[in-house]
Coordinates of C-alpha atoms and ligand atoms in Angstrom, one line a residue:
L1 CA 121.4 199.9 26.3
T2 CA 123.1 202.8 24.5
L3 CA 126.8 202.6 23.7
K4 CA 127.5 205.0 26.6
D5 CA 125.6 202.7 28.9
E6 CA 127.5 199.7 27.6
I7 CA 130.8 201.4 28.2
L8 CA 129.7 202.2 31.8
K9 CA 128.6 198.7 32.3
R10 CA 132.1 197.5 31.2
F11 CA 133.7 199.8 33.8
L12 CA 131.3 198.5 36.5
S13 CA 132.1 194.9 35.8
A14 CA 135.9 195.6 35.6
N15 CA 135.9 195.6 39.4
G16 CA 138.6 198.2 39.7
E17 CA 140.9 196.8 37.0
P18 CA 142.0 199.7 34.7
L19 CA 140.7 199.8 31.2
S20 CA 142.6 201.6 28.4
G21 CA 141.0 203.8 25.7
Q22 CA 142.6 201.6 23.1
Q23 CA 141.3 198.3 24.6
L24 CA 137.7 199.8 24.9
G25 CA 137.9 201.1 21.4
E26 CA 138.8 197.7 20.1
E27 CA 136.1 196.0 22.1
F28 CA 133.4 198.3 21.0
G29 CA 134.7 198.8 17.4
I30 CA 135.0 202.6 17.7
S31 CA 137.9 205.1 18.0
R32 CA 139.6 206.1 21.2
T33 CA 138.3 209.6 20.7
A34 CA 134.7 208.3 20.5
I35 CA 135.3 206.3 23.7
W36 CA 136.7 209.4 25.4
K37 CA 133.6 211.4 24.3
H38 CA 131.3 208.9 26.0
M39 CA 133.4 209.0 29.1
Q40 CA 133.2 212.8 29.1
T41 CA 129.4 212.5 29.0
L42 CA 129.5 210.1 31.9
Q43 CA 131.7 212.5 33.8
D44 CA 129.1 215.3 33.2
E45 CA 126.5 213.0 34.7
G46 CA 128.6 212.6 37.9
Y47 CA 130.8 209.5 37.2
T48 CA 134.4 209.9 38.3
F49 CA 137.3 208.2 36.6
D50 CA 140.9 208.1 37.9
T51 CA 143.7 207.8 35.3
I52 CA 146.4 205.2 36.1
K53 CA 149.5 205.8 34.2
K54 CA 150.1 203.6 31.2
K55 CA 147.2 201.4 32.2
G56 CA 144.0 203.3 31.6
Y57 CA 141.0 204.4 33.6
V58 CA 139.3 203.2 36.7
L59 CA 135.7 204.1 37.8
V60 CA 136.0 205.5 41.3
A61 CA 132.6 207.1 42.0
T62 CA 129.1 206.8 40.8
P63 CA 126.3 209.4 41.1
D64 CA 123.2 208.5 43.0
R65 CA 121.1 207.8 39.9
V66 CA 119.1 204.8 38.8
D67 CA 121.1 204.5 35.5
P68 CA 120.1 201.6 33.2
A69 CA 123.7 200.5 33.0
R70 CA 124.0 200.2 36.8
I71 CA 120.6 198.3 37.1
S72 CA 121.6 196.0 34.2
N73 CA 124.9 195.2 35.9
Y74 CA 123.0 193.4 38.7
L75 CA 120.3 191.8 36.6
A76 CA 120.0 188.0 36.3
T77 CA 116.9 188.0 34.1
N78 CA 116.0 186.9 30.5
R79 CA 113.2 189.4 30.0
L80 CA 112.6 191.9 32.8
G81 CA 114.7 195.0 32.5
Q82 CA 116.4 193.9 29.2
S83 CA 114.9 197.2 27.9
I84 CA 115.0 200.1 30.2
H85 CA 113.7 203.7 29.5
Y86 CA 115.2 206.2 31.9
F87 CA 113.8 209.6 32.7
E88 CA 115.2 212.4 34.9
D89 CA 111.6 213.8 35.3
C90 CA 108.3 212.7 34.0
T91 CA 104.6 213.0 34.8
S92 CA 104.0 209.3 35.6
T93 CA 105.9 206.2 34.5
Q94 CA 102.4 204.5 34.1
T95 CA 101.4 207.1 31.5
I96 CA 104.6 206.5 29.6
G97 CA 104.1 202.7 30.1
H98 CA 100.7 202.9 28.4
E99 CA 102.1 204.6 25.4
L100 CA 105.0 202.2 25.1
A101 CA 102.8 199.1 25.6
R102 CA 100.5 200.3 22.8
N103 CA 103.5 200.7 20.6
E104 CA 104.7 197.1 21.0
A105 CA 107.1 197.5 23.9
V106 CA 108.6 194.1 24.5
D107 CA 107.7 191.9 27.5
G108 CA 109.7 193.0 30.5
T109 CA 110.2 196.7 29.4
V110 CA 111.0 198.9 32.4
I111 CA 110.3 202.6 32.7
I112 CA 112.1 204.3 35.5
A113 CA 112.2 207.9 36.6
E114 CA 114.1 210.0 39.2
S115 CA 110.9 212.0 39.8
Q116 CA 107.3 212.1 38.8
S117 CA 105.1 215.2 38.9
K118 CA 101.9 213.2 38.7
G119 CA 102.6 209.9 40.3
K120 CA 99.4 207.8 40.4
G121 CA 98.0 205.7 43.2
R122 CA 94.9 203.6 43.0
M123 CA 91.6 205.3 42.3
A124 CA 93.3 208.4 40.9
R125 CA 95.0 209.2 44.2
H126 CA 98.3 211.0 44.2
W127 CA 101.6 209.2 44.8
E128 CA 104.4 211.4 46.3
S129 CA 107.6 210.7 44.2
T130 CA 110.4 212.8 45.7
K131 CA 113.3 213.4 43.2
G132 CA 116.1 211.0 43.5
K133 CA 114.9 209.4 46.7
G134 CA 112.8 206.5 45.7
I135 CA 112.1 203.9 43.0
W136 CA 109.4 205.1 40.7
M137 CA 109.0 202.4 38.0
T138 CA 106.6 200.6 35.7
V139 CA 107.2 197.1 34.4
I140 CA 105.4 196.1 31.2
I141 CA 104.7 192.4 31.1
R142 CA 102.8 190.4 28.6
P143 CA 101.8 187.1 30.2
N144 CA 99.4 184.8 28.5
V145 CA 96.6 185.2 31.0
L146 CA 93.0 186.2 31.1
P147 CA 91.8 189.7 32.3
H148 CA 90.3 188.4 35.5
Q149 CA 93.7 187.1 36.5
A150 CA 95.3 190.6 36.5
P151 CA 94.5 191.4 40.1
Q152 CA 96.5 188.3 41.2
F153 CA 99.6 189.9 39.7
T154 CA 99.5 192.7 42.3
L155 CA 100.0 189.9 44.8
V156 CA 102.8 188.4 42.7
V157 CA 104.5 191.8 42.7
A158 CA 104.1 192.3 46.4
V159 CA 105.8 189.0 47.2
A160 CA 108.7 189.9 44.8
V161 CA 109.2 193.3 46.4
V162 CA 109.0 191.9 50.0
N163 CA 111.5 189.1 49.3
A164 CA 113.9 191.5 47.4
I165 CA 113.9 193.8 50.4
K166 CA 114.3 191.0 52.9
S167 CA 117.2 189.5 50.9
L168 CA 119.1 192.8 50.9
Y169 CA 118.5 194.5 54.2
K170 CA 118.7 192.4 57.3
H171 CA 117.2 194.9 59.8
I172 CA 113.9 195.5 57.9
H173 CA 110.8 193.4 58.4
P174 CA 108.4 194.3 55.6
E175 CA 104.8 193.1 55.7
I176 CA 102.2 193.0 53.0
K177 CA 98.9 194.7 53.7
W178 CA 96.2 193.3 51.4
P179 CA 96.2 193.7 48.6
N180 CA 99.0 196.0 47.6
D181 CA 100.7 198.0 50.3
I182 CA 104.0 197.1 51.9
L183 CA 104.4 198.3 55.4
I184 CA 107.3 198.4 57.8
N185 CA 106.4 198.8 61.5
G186 CA 102.9 199.8 60.4
K187 CA 104.0 202.6 58.0
K188 CA 103.8 202.5 54.2
C189 CA 107.0 202.2 52.3
T190 CA 105.7 200.8 49.0
G191 CA 102.6 201.0 46.8
I192 CA 101.8 198.9 43.9
L193 CA 99.4 199.8 41.1
T194 CA 98.5 197.2 38.4
E195 CA 96.8 198.4 35.3
M196 CA 96.1 196.5 32.1
I197 CA 95.5 196.8 28.4
A198 CA 93.2 193.9 27.4
E199 CA 90.6 192.6 25.0
I200 CA 87.6 190.8 26.7
D201 CA 89.4 187.4 26.4
Q202 CA 93.1 188.3 26.4
V203 CA 95.5 190.5 28.3
Q204 CA 97.8 192.4 25.9
A205 CA 99.9 194.0 28.6
L206 CA 100.0 194.5 32.4
L207 CA 101.5 197.7 33.6
I208 CA 102.9 197.1 37.0
G209 CA 103.6 200.4 38.8
I210 CA 105.9 200.1 41.8
G211 CA 106.6 203.0 44.1
I212 CA 109.1 202.5 46.9
N213 CA 110.4 205.1 49.4
V214 CA 114.1 204.4 49.6
N215 CA 116.3 207.2 50.8
Q216 CA 113.8 209.8 52.2
Q217 CA 114.3 211.2 55.6
S218 CA 111.1 211.9 57.6
S219 CA 111.4 215.6 56.7
D220 CA 111.3 214.8 53.0
F221 CA 107.6 213.6 53.3
P222 CA 104.8 216.2 53.1
E223 CA 103.1 216.9 56.3
E224 CA 100.0 214.7 55.6
L225 CA 102.3 211.6 55.2
Q226 CA 104.6 212.2 58.1
N227 CA 102.8 209.7 60.4
T228 CA 101.9 207.1 57.8
A229 CA 104.9 206.8 55.5
T230 CA 108.4 205.5 56.0
S231 CA 111.4 204.8 53.8
L232 CA 113.8 201.8 53.7
S233 CA 116.6 204.1 54.7
I234 CA 114.8 205.4 57.8
E235 CA 114.3 201.8 58.9
E236 CA 117.7 200.5 58.0
N237 CA 119.5 203.6 59.2
E238 CA 121.7 204.1 56.2
S239 CA 121.4 205.3 52.7
L240 CA 120.8 202.5 50.2
D241 CA 121.7 201.8 46.6
R242 CA 118.5 202.0 44.5
A243 CA 119.9 200.3 41.4
I244 CA 120.7 197.1 43.3
L245 CA 117.2 197.0 44.8
I246 CA 115.6 197.6 41.4
A247 CA 117.6 194.7 39.8
T248 CA 116.9 192.4 42.8
I249 CA 113.1 193.1 42.5
L250 CA 113.2 192.4 38.8
N251 CA 115.1 189.2 39.4
Y252 CA 112.4 188.0 41.9
L253 CA 109.6 189.3 39.8
E254 CA 110.6 187.3 36.7
K255 CA 111.0 184.2 38.9
Y256 CA 107.6 184.6 40.5
T257 CA 105.9 185.5 37.2
D258 CA 107.2 182.3 35.7
L259 CA 106.1 180.4 38.7
Y260 CA 102.6 181.8 38.4
V261 CA 102.4 181.2 34.7
Q262 CA 103.6 177.6 35.0
H263 CA 102.0 176.5 38.3
G264 CA 99.1 178.9 38.9
F265 CA 98.4 180.9 42.0
S266 CA 98.9 178.2 44.6
P267 CA 102.7 178.6 45.1
I268 CA 102.2 182.4 45.2
K269 CA 99.4 182.2 47.7
I270 CA 101.8 180.4 50.1
L271 CA 104.5 183.0 49.6
W272 CA 102.0 185.8 50.0
E273 CA 100.5 184.4 53.2
E274 CA 104.0 184.1 54.7
A275 CA 104.7 187.7 54.0
S276 CA 101.3 189.1 55.0
G277 CA 100.6 191.2 58.0
T278 CA 96.9 191.1 57.4
I279 CA 95.9 187.4 57.8
G280 CA 94.9 186.4 61.3
K281 CA 94.2 189.9 62.4
R282 CA 91.0 191.8 63.1
I283 CA 90.5 194.4 60.4
R284 CA 88.2 197.0 59.0
A285 CA 87.8 196.9 55.3
T286 CA 86.3 199.9 53.5
T287 CA 84.9 199.0 50.1
L288 CA 83.1 201.4 47.7
R289 CA 79.8 200.2 49.1
E290 CA 80.3 199.3 52.8
V291 CA 82.6 198.9 55.8
I292 CA 83.2 195.4 56.9
E293 CA 84.8 194.5 60.3
G294 CA 86.0 191.1 61.2
L295 CA 88.8 188.6 61.2
A296 CA 91.0 188.3 58.1
I297 CA 91.1 184.6 57.6
G298 CA 93.0 184.2 54.4
I299 CA 93.0 184.8 50.6
T300 CA 91.2 182.6 48.1
E301 CA 92.9 180.9 45.2
D302 CA 92.0 184.0 43.2
G303 CA 93.7 186.4 45.7
I304 CA 90.4 187.6 47.1
L305 CA 90.4 188.5 50.8
E306 CA 88.1 186.5 53.1
I307 CA 86.8 188.2 56.3
Q308 CA 84.9 186.4 59.0
L309 CA 82.2 188.6 60.6
D310 CA 81.4 188.2 64.3
N311 CA 78.2 186.3 63.4
G312 CA 80.4 183.7 61.6
E313 CA 79.4 184.8 58.1
I314 CA 82.4 184.9 55.7
K315 CA 82.6 187.9 53.3
R316 CA 84.8 188.0 50.2
V317 CA 86.4 191.3 49.4
Y318 CA 87.7 192.1 45.9
S319 CA 88.9 195.6 46.5
A320 CA 89.1 197.7 49.7
D321 CA 91.2 199.8 52.0
I322 CA 92.2 197.9 55.0
E323 CA 93.0 199.0 58.6
L324 CA 93.8 196.9 61.6
S325 CA 91.0 197.4 64.1
Ligands
LIG1 P1 97.3 203.7 46.9 O1 96.1 204.4 46.3 O2 97.2 202.5 47.7 O3 98.1 204.8 47.8 C1 98.0 206.2 47.7 C2 97.9 206.8 49.0 O4 99.1 206.5 49.8 C3 97.8 208.3 48.9 O5 96.4 208.7 49.0 C4 98.5 208.8 50.2 O6 97.7 208.7 51.3 C5 99.6 207.7 50.4 N1 100.9 208.1 49.8 C6 101.1 208.8 48.7 N2 102.4 208.9 48.4 C7 103.0 208.1 49.3 C8 104.4 207.7 49.5 N3 105.4 208.1 48.7 N4 104.6 206.9 50.5 C9 103.7 206.4 51.4 N5 102.4 206.7 51.2 C10 102.1 207.6 50.2 C11 99.5 202.8 45.8 O7 98.3 203.5 45.7 C12 100.1 202.7 44.4 C13 101.2 203.6 44.1 C14 101.9 203.3 42.9 C15 103.0 204.3 42.6 C16 103.8 203.9 41.4 S1 105.3 204.9 41.3 C17 105.6 204.3 39.7 C18 104.2 204.1 39.0 N6 103.9 205.4 38.4 C19 102.8 205.9 38.9 O8 102.3 207.0 38.5 N7 102.4 205.2 39.9 C20 103.2 204.0 40.1

């Protein structure tokens, strides 16, 4: 965090107690004027401070931004989100993630943007990333795993996002659609894109792209998504704090990544099946080669979807688009 972010974090954790310029100057080892300059920048960004006579300043309003300091205030992690790169606008947090990961970004580095002009979905599809309304972030992790294990991380991430949403918003019932969508009442609110940088026998970095519709209203979505997309705010019926959700996701993601690295996929499989809206339903899976219809009976230890055809044959699907049929 920058000094400005550290000062902001100090105000956030002061819980309404006034902080004086002198006190902050001493804590951070800089002059009162320097403190004041940082507070001026924060005010320009939309933070509001009240002055309490002879006592100091109190933070009274925060802008609707996913500032690293605000995220960090809610984090309970050792690695994830300890380094956060924030962008007002960018092409894609995945693209930035690739550059940073090649340049030795530490395990747990987060790239977050208010908007993306070229948000990426799977298979080069477009991901709509309305400014200031969602969570558009990439998490770089460097687990000691083999390249063929990378797809399982998509499932680890899905479980983390679902449980973060459930823990914060009581009216929302998110379900995972295999492998990587999170739906609410049948509409998509989250997409996950896992990419990797790897040698044949070792993963150097996984780039976990998470896109979550948070505060959009229906009219914010382009016409082609009107019937298929939703946001958490539409479902919860109020506007939500993105920074708290980001931190909660990172907290769960670190926990589940550790669980996976220490105990393998089995505990994740249990969590995933619990959160899934796919298993036990009749589905149509469109792969690059064929369309398969049948009953989704479960996922394997490797996170591969198993579909039972009407003739009893069981097909394994590694990658596909799924619809309920
Ligand atoms: P996907 O290929 O499963 O989903 C893409 C499809 O979803 C699109 O073709 C479109 O139909 C629909 N769609 C596009 N935008 C939205 C939206 N905002 N809400 C609901 N449906 C939508 C899913 O790919 C993976 C998405 C990952 C996005 C994150 S954002 C941060 C990171 N940076 C980046 O460029 N991508 C990832």
